[in-house]
Short mmCIF file of C-alpha atoms in Angstrom, two decimals:
data_model
loop_
_atom_site.label_atom_id
_atom_site.label_comp_id
_atom_site.label_asym_id
_atom_site.label_seq_id
_atom_site.Cartn_x
_atom_site.Cartn_y
_atom_site.Cartn_z
CA MET A 1 5.61 -4.15 -6.06
CA LEU A 2 4.78 -0.65 -5.26
CA GLN A 3 4.65 0.07 -8.84
CA VAL A 4 2.16 -2.40 -9.89
CA TYR A 5 0.20 -3.03 -6.67
CA GLU A 6 -1.88 -0.06 -6.05
CA CYS A 7 -5.08 -1.41 -4.74
CA CYS A 8 -6.85 -2.76 -1.45
CA LEU A 9 -6.64 0.39 0.60
CA THR A 10 -8.21 -1.69 3.44
CA ASN A 11 -5.04 -3.47 3.84
CA HIS A 12 -3.87 -0.96 6.35
CA ASN A 13 -0.17 -1.65 6.47
CA MET A 14 -0.14 -0.87 2.48
CA GLY A 15 -0.55 2.73 3.71
CA TRP A 16 2.78 3.05 5.11
CA PRO A 17 4.86 2.47 1.97
CA ARG A 18 2.36 4.75 0.24
CA TYR A 19 2.82 7.41 2.86
CA ALA A 20 6.41 7.47 2.39
CA GLN A 21 6.36 7.16 -1.36
CA ARG A 22 4.26 10.26 -1.60
CA ALA A 23 6.02 12.57 0.85
CA LEU A 24 7.68 14.47 -2.06
CA MET A 25 6.06 14.91 -5.43
CA THR A 26 7.22 16.57 -8.64
CA CYS A 27 4.76 18.84 -10.46
CA GLY A 28 4.03 17.90 -14.12
CA CYS A 29 1.56 21.01 -14.28
CA SER A 30 3.90 23.38 -15.86
CA GLU A 31 7.38 23.72 -17.54
CA ASP A 32 8.63 25.10 -14.22
CA ASP A 33 10.48 22.95 -11.69
CA THR A 34 8.19 22.58 -8.71
CA LEU A 35 8.43 20.09 -5.73
CA LEU A 36 5.59 19.49 -3.37
CA LEU A 37 6.57 18.49 0.02
CA GLY A 38 3.27 17.39 1.45
CA LEU A 39 3.94 14.55 4.08
CA TYR A 40 6.43 15.31 6.72
CA HIS A 41 8.88 12.66 8.08
CA SER A 42 12.47 11.89 7.76
CA PHE A 43 13.69 10.79 4.32
CA GLU A 44 16.40 11.35 1.65
CA VAL A 45 15.95 11.88 -1.83
CA GLU A 46 18.99 12.00 -4.35
CA LYS A 47 19.02 13.50 -7.71
CA LEU A 48 15.27 13.46 -8.11
CA LYS A 49 14.87 14.19 -12.03
CA LEU A 50 12.59 17.46 -12.71
CA THR A 51 10.76 18.66 -15.39
CA SER A 52 13.41 20.69 -17.11
CA GLY A 53 15.82 17.83 -16.94
CA SER A 54 17.86 19.17 -14.09
CA THR A 55 17.89 17.20 -10.73
CA ALA A 56 17.31 17.99 -7.15
CA SER A 57 18.38 16.27 -3.89
CA VAL A 58 16.09 16.71 -0.82
CA SER A 59 16.72 15.78 2.84
CA VAL A 60 14.11 16.13 5.56
CA ASP A 61 15.15 15.74 9.20
CA THR A 62 12.35 15.86 11.66
CA THR A 63 10.70 13.67 14.32
CA TYR A 64 7.28 15.15 13.37
CA PRO A 65 4.62 14.67 14.46
CA PHE A 66 6.51 14.46 17.86
CA GLU A 67 8.34 18.11 17.39
CA ASP A 68 7.12 21.14 15.55
CA ASP A 69 10.30 21.55 13.44
CA ILE A 70 10.73 20.08 10.00
CA ARG A 71 14.18 20.79 8.55
CA VAL A 72 14.52 20.66 4.92
CA SER A 73 17.68 20.51 2.77
CA VAL A 74 17.56 20.90 -0.88
CA VAL A 75 20.53 20.71 -3.57
CA SER A 76 19.08 22.08 -6.83
CA GLY A 77 20.90 21.36 -9.78
CA ALA A 78 19.22 23.96 -11.76
CA GLN A 79 21.40 26.18 -14.01
CA SER A 80 22.53 29.48 -12.58
CA GLY A 81 19.81 32.03 -12.81
CA GLN A 82 17.19 29.59 -12.72
CA HIS A 83 15.03 28.60 -9.52
CA LEU A 84 13.40 25.50 -8.02
CA THR A 85 10.06 25.87 -6.29
CA LEU A 86 9.44 24.15 -3.18
CA ALA A 87 5.69 23.96 -2.04
CA LEU A 88 5.20 23.13 1.67
CA ARG A 89 1.81 21.97 2.69
CA ILE A 90 0.48 23.91 5.70
CA PRO A 91 -2.00 21.53 7.57
CA GLY A 92 -5.53 22.63 8.05
CA TRP A 93 -4.93 22.49 11.88
CA ALA A 94 -1.77 24.37 11.62
CA GLU A 95 -2.07 27.96 12.87
CA LYS A 96 0.86 30.31 13.10
CA ALA A 97 3.02 28.22 11.03
CA THR A 98 6.29 29.90 10.10
CA VAL A 99 9.18 29.09 7.66
CA THR A 100 12.76 30.16 8.47
CA LEU A 101 13.97 30.89 4.98
CA PRO A 102 17.63 30.12 3.70
CA ASN A 103 18.44 33.77 4.24
CA GLY A 104 17.41 33.76 7.75
CA THR A 105 14.30 35.59 7.45
CA VAL A 106 11.08 34.10 8.88
CA ALA A 107 7.87 34.03 7.01
CA SER A 108 4.93 34.31 9.19
CA GLY A 109 1.18 34.55 8.84
CA LEU A 110 1.13 31.49 6.69
CA LYS A 111 -2.57 30.53 5.89
CA ASN A 112 -3.27 27.01 7.19
CA GLY A 113 -5.03 24.48 4.62
CA THR A 114 -2.70 26.07 1.66
CA LEU A 115 0.67 25.61 -0.01
CA PHE A 116 3.42 27.95 0.60
CA ASN A 117 5.99 28.34 -2.09
CA VAL A 118 9.53 28.97 -1.64
CA ARG A 119 11.59 29.83 -4.57
CA LEU A 120 15.21 28.30 -4.20
CA PRO A 121 18.31 29.08 -6.06
CA SER A 122 20.87 26.67 -7.62
CA GLY A 123 22.82 25.13 -5.16
CA ALA A 124 22.28 23.97 -1.39
CA SER A 125 19.50 25.73 0.58
CA LYS A 126 18.25 25.01 4.03
CA LEU A 127 14.92 26.08 5.59
CA THR A 128 12.75 24.96 8.68
CA LEU A 129 9.09 24.77 8.67
CA THR A 130 7.61 25.27 12.08
CA LEU A 131 3.94 23.95 12.69
CA PRO A 132 3.26 25.02 16.31
CA GLN A 133 1.03 22.16 17.90
CA LYS A 134 -1.40 22.91 20.38
CA VAL A 135 -4.13 21.09 22.17
CA TRP A 136 -7.65 21.30 20.38
CA LEU A 137 -10.82 19.87 21.45
CA GLU A 138 -13.44 18.71 19.01
CA ASP A 139 -17.11 18.45 20.15
CA ARG A 140 -18.49 14.86 19.73
CA THR A 141 -21.72 15.42 21.75
CA THR A 142 -24.51 13.40 20.90
CA ALA A 143 -27.95 12.81 22.25
CA GLN A 144 -26.89 9.97 24.21
CA ARG A 145 -23.62 11.38 25.80
CA LYS A 146 -21.43 14.45 26.08
CA ALA A 147 -17.94 13.81 24.62
CA ALA A 148 -14.97 15.41 23.19
CA ALA A 149 -12.30 14.20 21.03
CA VAL A 150 -8.67 15.24 22.17
CA HIS A 151 -6.22 16.56 19.36
CA ARG A 152 -2.79 17.78 19.60
CA GLY A 153 -1.48 18.92 16.19
CA PRO A 154 -2.09 16.22 13.71
CA LEU A 155 -2.66 13.57 16.45
CA LEU A 156 -5.83 12.26 17.91
CA PHE A 157 -5.57 11.02 21.25
CA SER A 158 -7.11 8.10 23.14
CA ILE A 159 -7.64 6.88 26.56
CA PRO A 160 -5.48 3.67 26.64
CA VAL A 161 -7.59 0.67 26.05
CA PRO A 162 -6.27 -2.51 27.51
CA TYR A 163 -5.63 -5.37 25.13
CA THR A 164 -7.89 -8.30 25.54
CA THR A 165 -8.85 -11.50 23.47
CA ASN A 166 -12.15 -13.08 24.04
CA ALA A 167 -12.56 -16.31 22.10
CA ALA A 168 -16.10 -16.33 20.82
CA PRO A 169 -16.28 -19.15 18.11
CA LYS A 170 -19.27 -18.75 15.85
CA TYR A 171 -20.08 -18.93 12.39
CA ILE A 172 -20.77 -15.71 10.19
CA ARG A 173 -22.97 -16.30 7.15
CA ILE A 174 -21.83 -14.30 3.92
CA PRO A 175 -24.33 -13.35 1.55
CA PRO A 176 -23.81 -15.73 -1.60
CA ALA A 177 -23.63 -12.75 -3.91
CA ALA A 178 -20.39 -11.59 -2.15
CA CYS A 179 -18.72 -14.74 -3.50
CA GLU A 180 -20.00 -14.50 -6.95
CA PHE A 181 -16.85 -13.23 -8.50
CA LEU A 182 -15.08 -16.29 -7.35
CA LYS A 183 -17.01 -18.61 -9.43
CA MET B 1 -5.75 -7.87 -7.57
CA CYS B 2 -8.63 -6.52 -6.20
CA ALA B 3 -11.77 -8.47 -6.35
CA ALA B 4 -14.64 -7.46 -8.45
CA ALA B 5 -16.72 -4.38 -6.98
CA GLY B 6 -14.12 -3.86 -4.56
CA LEU B 7 -14.93 -6.94 -2.42
CA ILE B 8 -12.43 -8.41 -0.23
CA PRO B 9 -11.50 -11.79 -1.28
CA LEU B 10 -13.51 -14.36 0.63
CA PRO B 11 -13.09 -18.21 0.86
CA LYS B 12 -15.43 -19.93 -1.35
CA ALA B 13 -17.32 -21.40 1.74
CA ALA B 14 -20.05 -19.33 2.88
CA LYS B 15 -19.14 -19.88 6.32
CA PHE B 16 -15.98 -19.34 8.26
CA LEU B 17 -14.90 -19.09 11.73
CA CYS B 18 -14.41 -16.19 13.77
CA ASP B 19 -12.32 -16.47 16.78
CA VAL B 20 -12.05 -12.88 17.71
CA LYS B 21 -14.71 -10.87 19.47
CA LEU B 22 -14.62 -7.12 19.23
CA THR B 23 -15.89 -5.11 22.16
CA PRO B 24 -17.64 -1.98 20.30
CA THR B 25 -17.36 0.32 23.39
CA THR B 26 -15.23 0.67 26.21
CA ASN B 27 -16.41 2.67 29.18
CA SER B 28 -14.45 5.44 30.42
CA SER B 29 -13.84 6.07 33.94
CA SER B 30 -14.87 9.31 35.60
CA ALA B 31 -11.18 10.44 35.58
CA SER B 32 -11.57 11.28 32.05
CA THR B 33 -13.89 14.02 32.74
CA LEU B 34 -12.95 17.43 31.05
CA SER B 35 -13.40 20.91 32.62
CA ALA B 36 -12.50 24.30 31.84
CA GLU B 37 -9.40 23.90 34.16
CA THR B 38 -8.22 20.74 32.50
CA THR B 39 -4.55 20.92 31.45
CA PHE B 40 -2.51 19.06 28.97
CA THR B 41 1.11 18.20 29.05
CA PHE B 42 2.72 16.68 26.02
CA ARG B 43 5.66 14.43 27.27
CA GLN B 44 7.77 11.46 26.42
CA ARG B 45 5.85 8.36 27.17
CA THR B 46 6.87 6.38 30.14
CA GLY B 47 9.33 3.72 29.28
CA ALA B 48 9.48 4.54 25.75
CA LEU B 49 12.67 5.50 23.84
CA PRO B 50 12.68 9.28 22.77
CA PRO B 51 11.64 10.24 19.35
CA ALA B 52 14.40 9.82 17.00
CA ARG B 53 15.06 10.07 13.23
CA TRP B 54 14.60 6.58 11.63
CA ALA B 55 17.68 4.66 10.63
CA PRO B 56 17.83 2.95 7.34
CA GLY B 57 15.97 -0.15 7.43
CA GLN B 58 14.07 0.72 10.77
CA GLY B 59 10.48 0.19 10.64
CA ILE B 60 7.84 3.13 10.99
CA TRP B 61 6.77 3.39 14.62
CA SER B 62 3.62 1.29 15.73
CA LEU B 63 1.38 1.86 18.74
CA SER B 64 3.59 -0.21 20.85
CA THR B 65 6.74 2.14 20.12
CA VAL B 66 4.78 5.43 20.04
CA PRO B 67 7.22 7.66 22.24
CA ALA B 68 4.84 10.41 23.26
CA GLU B 69 1.72 10.76 25.26
CA LEU B 70 -0.59 13.71 26.25
CA LEU B 71 -0.99 13.68 30.07
CA MET B 72 -4.34 15.14 30.97
CA GLN B 73 -5.01 16.63 34.52
CA THR B 74 -8.22 17.92 35.98
CA PRO B 75 -8.33 19.36 39.43
CA GLY B 76 -9.69 16.80 41.79
CA GLN B 77 -9.21 13.85 39.62
CA PRO B 78 -6.27 11.46 39.03
CA PRO B 79 -4.12 12.56 35.73
CA VAL B 80 -4.76 10.30 32.85
CA ALA B 81 -2.07 9.71 30.12
CA LEU B 82 -3.72 9.73 26.67
CA VAL B 83 -1.94 8.08 23.90
CA PRO B 84 -1.83 8.85 20.15
CA PHE B 85 -4.72 6.75 18.19
CA ALA B 86 -4.73 8.28 14.81
CA ALA B 87 -3.30 10.91 12.70
CA THR B 88 -5.57 13.54 11.08
CA ASP B 89 -2.66 15.01 8.75
CA LEU B 90 -3.83 13.45 5.49
CA ARG B 91 -6.23 15.80 4.00
CA PHE B 92 -5.25 15.72 0.37
CA THR B 93 -8.30 18.14 -0.26
CA GLU B 94 -5.90 21.02 0.69
CA LEU B 95 -3.60 20.10 -1.86
CA LEU B 96 -6.39 19.76 -4.47
CA ALA B 97 -7.73 23.24 -3.47
CA THR B 98 -4.40 24.95 -3.68
CA SER B 99 -2.33 23.50 -6.33
#
């Protein structure tokens, strides 16, 4: 269904399978094997076919956005001597992001709003992306009111609004032009 | 498929019954006032299961199962537990700008 039904973005639940489907992307822009990990959640992909014809298996373990760490395991089927580039998205809000590389060293000073590329050898590799989440306020002041939006990392928070349902039957008139396509 | 011009398919009848009324604004109490001394604590949501990796076949979390909340405390005011409302993590322009 997802392969042929790619419309109606306003159907909000359609966003979820698309979100999962696009977490990991292959790059067809060059002959090099490149994977883009752009959306962070737990998933596993086995034997993904790459540009060169080799395969890669990727596993992501995290409870992001409820934790800072995203643990990534990659098994590259590239031939010995070749490498696989894994591009990690550093979100725009993420300051002081770090990546613990497979050899244990920590890459820091990563610029937010960019991609960080990691070259992985053939075989199994593990790394951890850490996106420290902090509370940040966004000024939403208008002429009528003083207000601020409260964020923490990628999440926007809200005062809990109690659920209420008010029955207010009434007719809404739709412009005839809006129904032209049904004729 | 999508309707022409991106319109949401509608019944042919030009009228339909709306049985839900949306309240456009909700007044916040004075307890939600921010100050320079306001502190925030990210914690597990009261009564919710802790965050966990999804098991195969398990659905993606919804607002009713969000495991975390942000406790906002301003001196002299009762604490307020804020709940996740939306995610601002999908900024594909970042990818376009750097790829």
